[in-house]
Amino acid sequence: MKPSLSKLFLLLLLCALCAACARDGATAAPVATASPSAHGGQPSTALQLSGLLKQPASLSLANLQSFPKVSVSVNAKPIGAHTFAGTLLYDVLQQAGVVTESARKNDLLRKAVVVTGSDGYAVAIAWGELDPAFAQKKILLAYEEDGKPLPAADGFARLVVPGDLMAGRYVSNVVSVLVRDPGVWPAPAQRQATSAFFLVGQLKTPARYDLAALKALKTSEVIIKGVTYSGVLLDDLLQHAGMQLKAKKNDFLHKGIVAVGSDGYSCVIADGEIQPHFGNVQILVAFAANGKPLAESDGFARIVVPGDQKMGRFISNLQELQVVELAA
């Protein structure tokens, strides 16, 4: 084998190993997307809004600058401390108009937003992360960094997700923002108390969990509005089941979890949202509140989401957790 081909082979092997290890907690820490020259992308000059939108569009820098300007200060590895300014992703999507089913309560919470850079690097954001009625994150399509235009290598716009510790969802050279449903939703039904739920989808070991199975795993607690919930962190549950990943950089950042209740009420949670190295939101599959079993009307287990102001993603009578690909 020629030396040049040998080096290429070793580089590809290293990339594959890094992508596989990131979700399993290996020592190689996930990192933000690099400059276009490292991945073959080109500096972006416009982005396409598409998917479940009433008014799909192509947006330039001037279009972004027509929205109210918002600034956020972040300190994420490996990019360090910066103040970014730009347009709220929420404002852009509100103007485009997200297509929803009016018959479904909180149908917006079933939507995922996939943001892609010119190098093909893609990440997913759950609607519940960016809607100010729920998580209140100031997720930006940023066009300024520290009071100046973005570096040329980052294109005209960069996604900035405050709270992401390793900046893996800070997509440079944004060229696409896609709004989508991650699958076929269950029909609304009459609420019934559940005694077990199924963990299915892109997993190595799909499983059925009842109360005893949940209690056999590591128990964690979160306090929400004065109530102490006990249960299993959703990320711990996924680690236990083992997510199926492709040999792509940070492949899990465009995966999601669809939580479904017995009445068909459902929502999307982005895997990047719960990852300890990224969003680090302590979303819990709770089985107790203030040391007592959940109310009978909530079933044996429910999803609880710290920071969710309207509690729209608190799925009672949990029936199923589906691990899905959001970028497909």
Coordinates of C-alpha atoms in Angstrom, one line a residue:
M1 CA 0.0 0.0 0.0
K2 CA 1.3 3.4 -0.9
P3 CA 2.1 5.7 2.1
S4 CA -0.5 8.2 1.1
L5 CA -3.2 5.5 1.0
S6 CA -2.0 4.1 4.3
K7 CA -2.3 7.5 6.0
L8 CA -5.8 7.9 4.5
F9 CA -6.8 4.5 5.8
L10 CA -5.6 5.3 9.3
L11 CA -7.4 8.7 9.3
L12 CA -10.7 7.1 8.3
L13 CA -10.3 4.4 11.0
L14 CA -9.5 7.1 13.6
C15 CA -12.6 9.1 12.7
A16 CA -14.8 6.0 12.9
L17 CA -13.5 5.0 16.3
C18 CA -14.0 8.6 17.6
A19 CA -17.6 8.7 16.4
A20 CA -18.4 5.3 17.9
C21 CA -16.8 6.1 21.3
A22 CA -18.3 9.5 21.8
R23 CA -21.8 8.2 22.7
D24 CA -20.3 5.4 24.9
G25 CA -18.4 7.8 27.2
A26 CA -14.9 7.1 25.9
T27 CA -12.0 9.4 26.8
A28 CA -12.0 11.1 23.4
A29 CA -14.3 14.1 24.0
P30 CA -16.8 15.2 21.3
V31 CA -15.9 18.4 19.6
A32 CA -17.6 21.1 17.6
T33 CA -17.6 21.0 13.9
A34 CA -14.4 22.4 12.4
S35 CA -13.7 24.8 9.6
P36 CA -15.0 24.1 6.1
S37 CA -11.6 23.2 4.9
A38 CA -11.4 20.3 7.3
H39 CA -14.7 18.7 6.0
G40 CA -14.9 19.8 2.4
G41 CA -17.6 22.4 2.9
Q42 CA -17.6 25.9 1.6
P43 CA -18.4 29.2 3.4
S44 CA -22.2 29.6 3.3
T45 CA -23.9 32.7 1.9
A46 CA -27.6 31.6 2.3
L47 CA -29.7 28.9 4.0
Q48 CA -32.8 27.1 2.9
L49 CA -35.9 26.8 5.2
S50 CA -37.8 23.7 4.3
G51 CA -40.0 20.9 5.6
L52 CA -43.2 21.4 7.5
L53 CA -43.4 25.1 6.9
K54 CA -46.2 27.3 5.4
Q55 CA -43.6 29.6 3.8
P56 CA -40.4 27.8 2.8
A57 CA -37.7 30.3 1.9
S58 CA -34.1 31.1 1.2
L59 CA -32.5 33.4 3.7
S60 CA -29.5 35.6 3.2
L61 CA -27.5 37.7 5.8
A62 CA -29.8 40.7 5.1
N63 CA -32.9 38.5 5.8
L64 CA -31.5 37.4 9.1
Q65 CA -30.5 41.0 10.0
S66 CA -34.2 42.0 9.5
F67 CA -35.2 40.1 12.6
P68 CA -34.7 41.5 16.2
K69 CA -31.0 41.1 17.1
V70 CA -30.3 38.9 20.1
S71 CA -27.0 38.4 21.9
V72 CA -25.9 35.4 24.1
S73 CA -22.6 34.8 25.9
V74 CA -21.3 31.3 26.1
N75 CA -18.3 29.4 27.3
A76 CA -18.1 26.0 25.7
K77 CA -15.3 23.7 24.9
P78 CA -13.4 23.8 22.6
I79 CA -14.4 27.2 21.3
G80 CA -14.0 29.1 24.6
A81 CA -15.8 32.2 25.8
H82 CA -17.6 34.3 23.2
T83 CA -20.6 36.6 22.8
F84 CA -22.6 35.7 19.7
A85 CA -25.3 37.9 18.1
G86 CA -27.9 37.0 15.6
T87 CA -31.5 35.9 15.1
L88 CA -33.5 33.6 17.3
L89 CA -34.1 30.4 15.4
Y90 CA -37.6 30.4 16.9
D91 CA -38.4 33.8 15.4
V92 CA -37.3 32.6 11.9
L93 CA -39.5 29.5 12.1
Q94 CA -42.4 31.5 13.5
Q95 CA -42.4 33.8 10.5
A96 CA -42.2 30.8 8.2
G97 CA -45.1 29.2 10.0
V98 CA -44.8 25.6 11.2
V99 CA -47.5 23.2 9.8
T100 CA -49.3 21.5 12.7
E101 CA -52.3 19.3 13.3
S102 CA -54.8 21.4 15.2
A103 CA -56.6 18.3 16.5
R104 CA -53.4 17.3 18.5
K105 CA -52.6 19.1 21.7
N106 CA -49.2 20.7 21.6
D107 CA -48.5 19.3 18.2
L108 CA -45.4 21.6 17.9
L109 CA -43.7 19.4 20.6
R110 CA -43.7 16.6 18.1
K111 CA -41.5 18.5 15.7
A112 CA -37.7 18.4 15.3
V113 CA -35.5 21.0 13.6
V114 CA -32.5 19.7 11.7
V115 CA -29.7 22.2 11.0
T116 CA -27.0 21.3 8.4
G117 CA -23.8 22.9 7.5
S118 CA -22.2 23.1 4.0
D119 CA -19.9 20.1 5.0
G120 CA -23.0 17.9 5.6
Y121 CA -22.6 18.0 9.4
A122 CA -26.1 17.9 10.9
V123 CA -27.7 18.2 14.3
A124 CA -31.2 18.1 15.7
I125 CA -33.1 20.3 18.0
A126 CA -36.4 19.4 19.6
W127 CA -39.1 22.1 19.3
G128 CA -39.4 22.1 23.1
E129 CA -35.8 23.3 23.3
L130 CA -36.3 26.5 21.3
D131 CA -39.9 27.5 22.1
P132 CA -39.9 30.2 24.8
A133 CA -43.1 28.8 26.2
F134 CA -41.1 25.7 27.2
A135 CA -37.3 25.5 27.6
Q136 CA -36.7 29.2 26.9
K137 CA -33.3 28.6 25.3
K138 CA -32.0 31.5 23.1
I139 CA -30.9 29.3 20.2
L140 CA -29.4 31.6 17.6
L141 CA -28.6 31.7 13.9
A142 CA -25.6 33.9 14.7
Y143 CA -24.0 36.2 12.3
E144 CA -21.7 38.1 14.7
E145 CA -19.0 36.9 17.1
D146 CA -17.6 39.2 19.8
G147 CA -19.0 42.3 18.0
K148 CA -17.6 41.4 14.6
P149 CA -18.9 39.4 11.6
L150 CA -18.3 35.7 11.9
P151 CA -14.9 34.5 10.8
A152 CA -14.9 33.8 7.1
A153 CA -14.5 30.0 7.7
D154 CA -17.8 29.9 9.6
G155 CA -19.9 31.3 6.8
F156 CA -22.6 33.9 7.0
A157 CA -24.5 32.1 9.8
R158 CA -23.7 29.7 12.6
L159 CA -26.0 27.8 14.9
V160 CA -25.4 28.6 18.6
V161 CA -27.1 26.5 21.3
P162 CA -26.5 27.9 24.8
G163 CA -25.9 25.3 27.4
D164 CA -24.2 22.8 25.0
L165 CA -21.1 22.2 27.0
M166 CA -19.0 20.8 24.1
A167 CA -20.4 23.0 21.3
G168 CA -21.2 19.9 19.2
R169 CA -24.4 21.6 18.0
Y170 CA -22.7 24.8 17.0
V171 CA -23.0 24.2 13.3
S172 CA -20.9 26.5 11.1
N173 CA -21.7 27.4 7.5
V174 CA -25.5 26.8 8.0
V175 CA -27.1 25.9 4.6
S176 CA -30.3 24.2 5.7
V177 CA -32.9 24.4 8.4
L178 CA -35.5 21.6 8.1
V179 CA -38.6 21.1 10.2
R180 CA -40.0 17.6 10.3
D181 CA -42.0 15.0 12.1
P182 CA -39.9 12.0 13.1
G183 CA -42.4 9.4 12.2
V184 CA -46.1 8.3 12.2
W185 CA -47.8 9.4 15.4
P186 CA -50.2 7.1 17.4
A187 CA -53.9 8.0 17.2
P188 CA -55.3 9.8 20.2
A189 CA -56.9 7.4 22.6
Q190 CA -58.5 7.3 26.1
R191 CA -55.9 7.6 28.8
Q192 CA -55.2 4.3 30.7
A193 CA -52.8 3.7 33.6
T194 CA -49.7 1.9 32.4
S195 CA -47.6 -0.7 34.3
A196 CA -44.8 -1.0 31.7
F197 CA -43.3 0.8 28.7
F198 CA -41.2 -0.4 25.7
L199 CA -37.9 1.1 24.7
V200 CA -37.5 0.4 21.0
G201 CA -35.9 1.8 17.8
Q202 CA -32.3 2.2 17.0
L203 CA -30.9 0.3 20.0
K204 CA -28.7 -2.7 20.5
T205 CA -31.0 -4.2 23.2
P206 CA -34.7 -3.0 23.0
A207 CA -36.5 -3.9 26.2
R208 CA -39.7 -3.8 28.2
Y209 CA -39.5 -1.9 31.5
D210 CA -41.8 -2.2 34.5
L211 CA -41.4 -0.7 37.9
A212 CA -39.1 -3.4 39.2
A213 CA -36.9 -3.1 36.1
L214 CA -36.6 0.7 36.5
K215 CA -35.7 0.4 40.2
A216 CA -33.0 -2.1 39.4
L217 CA -31.1 0.7 37.5
K218 CA -29.3 3.7 39.0
T219 CA -31.8 6.0 40.6
S220 CA -31.5 9.8 40.2
E221 CA -33.5 12.8 41.5
V222 CA -34.5 16.1 40.0
I223 CA -36.5 18.9 41.7
I224 CA -39.1 20.7 39.6
K225 CA -41.3 23.4 41.1
G226 CA -40.8 22.1 44.6
V227 CA -41.5 18.5 43.8
T228 CA -38.6 15.9 44.1
Y229 CA -39.0 13.3 41.4
S230 CA -37.1 10.0 41.6
G231 CA -36.4 7.7 38.6
V232 CA -33.9 6.9 35.9
L233 CA -32.2 9.5 33.8
L234 CA -33.2 9.1 30.2
D235 CA -29.6 9.2 29.1
D236 CA -28.7 6.4 31.6
L237 CA -31.5 4.3 30.2
L238 CA -30.2 4.8 26.6
Q239 CA -26.7 4.0 27.8
H240 CA -28.0 0.7 29.3
A241 CA -29.8 -0.2 26.0
G242 CA -26.9 0.9 23.7
M243 CA -27.7 3.2 20.8
Q244 CA -27.0 2.0 17.3
L245 CA -24.7 4.5 15.7
K246 CA -23.1 5.0 12.3
A247 CA -19.4 5.8 11.8
K248 CA -20.1 9.5 11.5
K249 CA -18.9 12.4 13.6
N250 CA -21.3 12.9 16.5
D251 CA -23.9 10.7 14.9
F252 CA -26.0 10.8 18.0
L253 CA -26.6 14.5 17.7
H254 CA -29.2 14.0 15.1
K255 CA -30.9 11.1 16.9
G256 CA -34.0 11.7 19.0
I257 CA -36.4 10.0 21.5
V258 CA -40.1 10.0 20.9
A259 CA -42.0 9.6 24.2
V260 CA -45.6 8.3 23.9
G261 CA -48.3 8.1 26.5
S262 CA -51.2 5.7 26.6
D263 CA -53.5 8.4 25.3
G264 CA -51.4 9.0 22.2
Y265 CA -50.0 12.3 23.6
S266 CA -46.3 12.4 22.6
C267 CA -43.3 14.6 22.2
V268 CA -39.7 14.7 20.8
I269 CA -36.6 14.9 22.9
A270 CA -33.2 15.4 21.1
D271 CA -30.4 13.1 22.2
G272 CA -28.1 16.2 22.2
E273 CA -30.4 17.7 24.7
I274 CA -29.8 15.1 27.3
Q275 CA -26.1 14.2 26.6
P276 CA -23.8 15.0 29.6
H277 CA -21.2 16.5 27.2
F278 CA -23.8 18.7 25.4
G279 CA -27.2 19.9 26.6
N280 CA -27.0 18.0 29.9
V281 CA -30.7 18.4 30.7
Q282 CA -31.5 15.9 33.4
I283 CA -34.7 14.5 31.8
L284 CA -36.0 11.7 34.0
V285 CA -38.2 8.7 33.6
A286 CA -39.8 9.2 37.0
F287 CA -41.5 6.6 39.1
A288 CA -41.9 8.5 42.4
A289 CA -42.7 12.1 43.5
N290 CA -41.6 13.3 47.0
G291 CA -40.8 9.7 48.0
K292 CA -44.2 8.3 47.0
P293 CA -45.4 6.4 43.9
L294 CA -46.8 8.6 41.2
A295 CA -50.5 9.5 41.2
E296 CA -52.6 6.8 39.7
S297 CA -53.6 9.1 36.8
D298 CA -49.9 9.4 35.9
G299 CA -49.3 5.6 35.6
F300 CA -46.3 3.9 37.0
A301 CA -43.8 6.1 35.1
R302 CA -43.7 9.5 33.4
I303 CA -41.3 11.8 31.6
V304 CA -40.3 14.9 33.5
V305 CA -38.3 17.7 31.9
P306 CA -36.4 20.3 34.0
G307 CA -36.8 23.8 32.6
D308 CA -40.0 23.0 30.8
Q309 CA -42.1 26.0 31.9
K310 CA -45.5 24.7 30.7
M311 CA -44.7 21.0 31.4
G312 CA -45.7 20.2 27.9
R313 CA -43.3 17.3 27.6
F314 CA -44.2 15.7 31.0
I315 CA -45.6 12.5 29.4
S316 CA -47.8 10.6 31.9
N317 CA -48.7 6.9 31.6
L318 CA -45.5 6.3 29.6
Q319 CA -46.2 3.6 27.1
E320 CA -43.2 3.7 24.6
L321 CA -39.9 5.4 24.1
Q322 CA -38.8 5.2 20.4
V323 CA -35.2 6.0 19.5
V324 CA -35.3 7.5 16.0
E325 CA -33.2 9.2 13.3
L326 CA -34.2 12.9 13.1
A327 CA -32.1 13.9 10.1
A328 CA -33.6 11.3 7.7

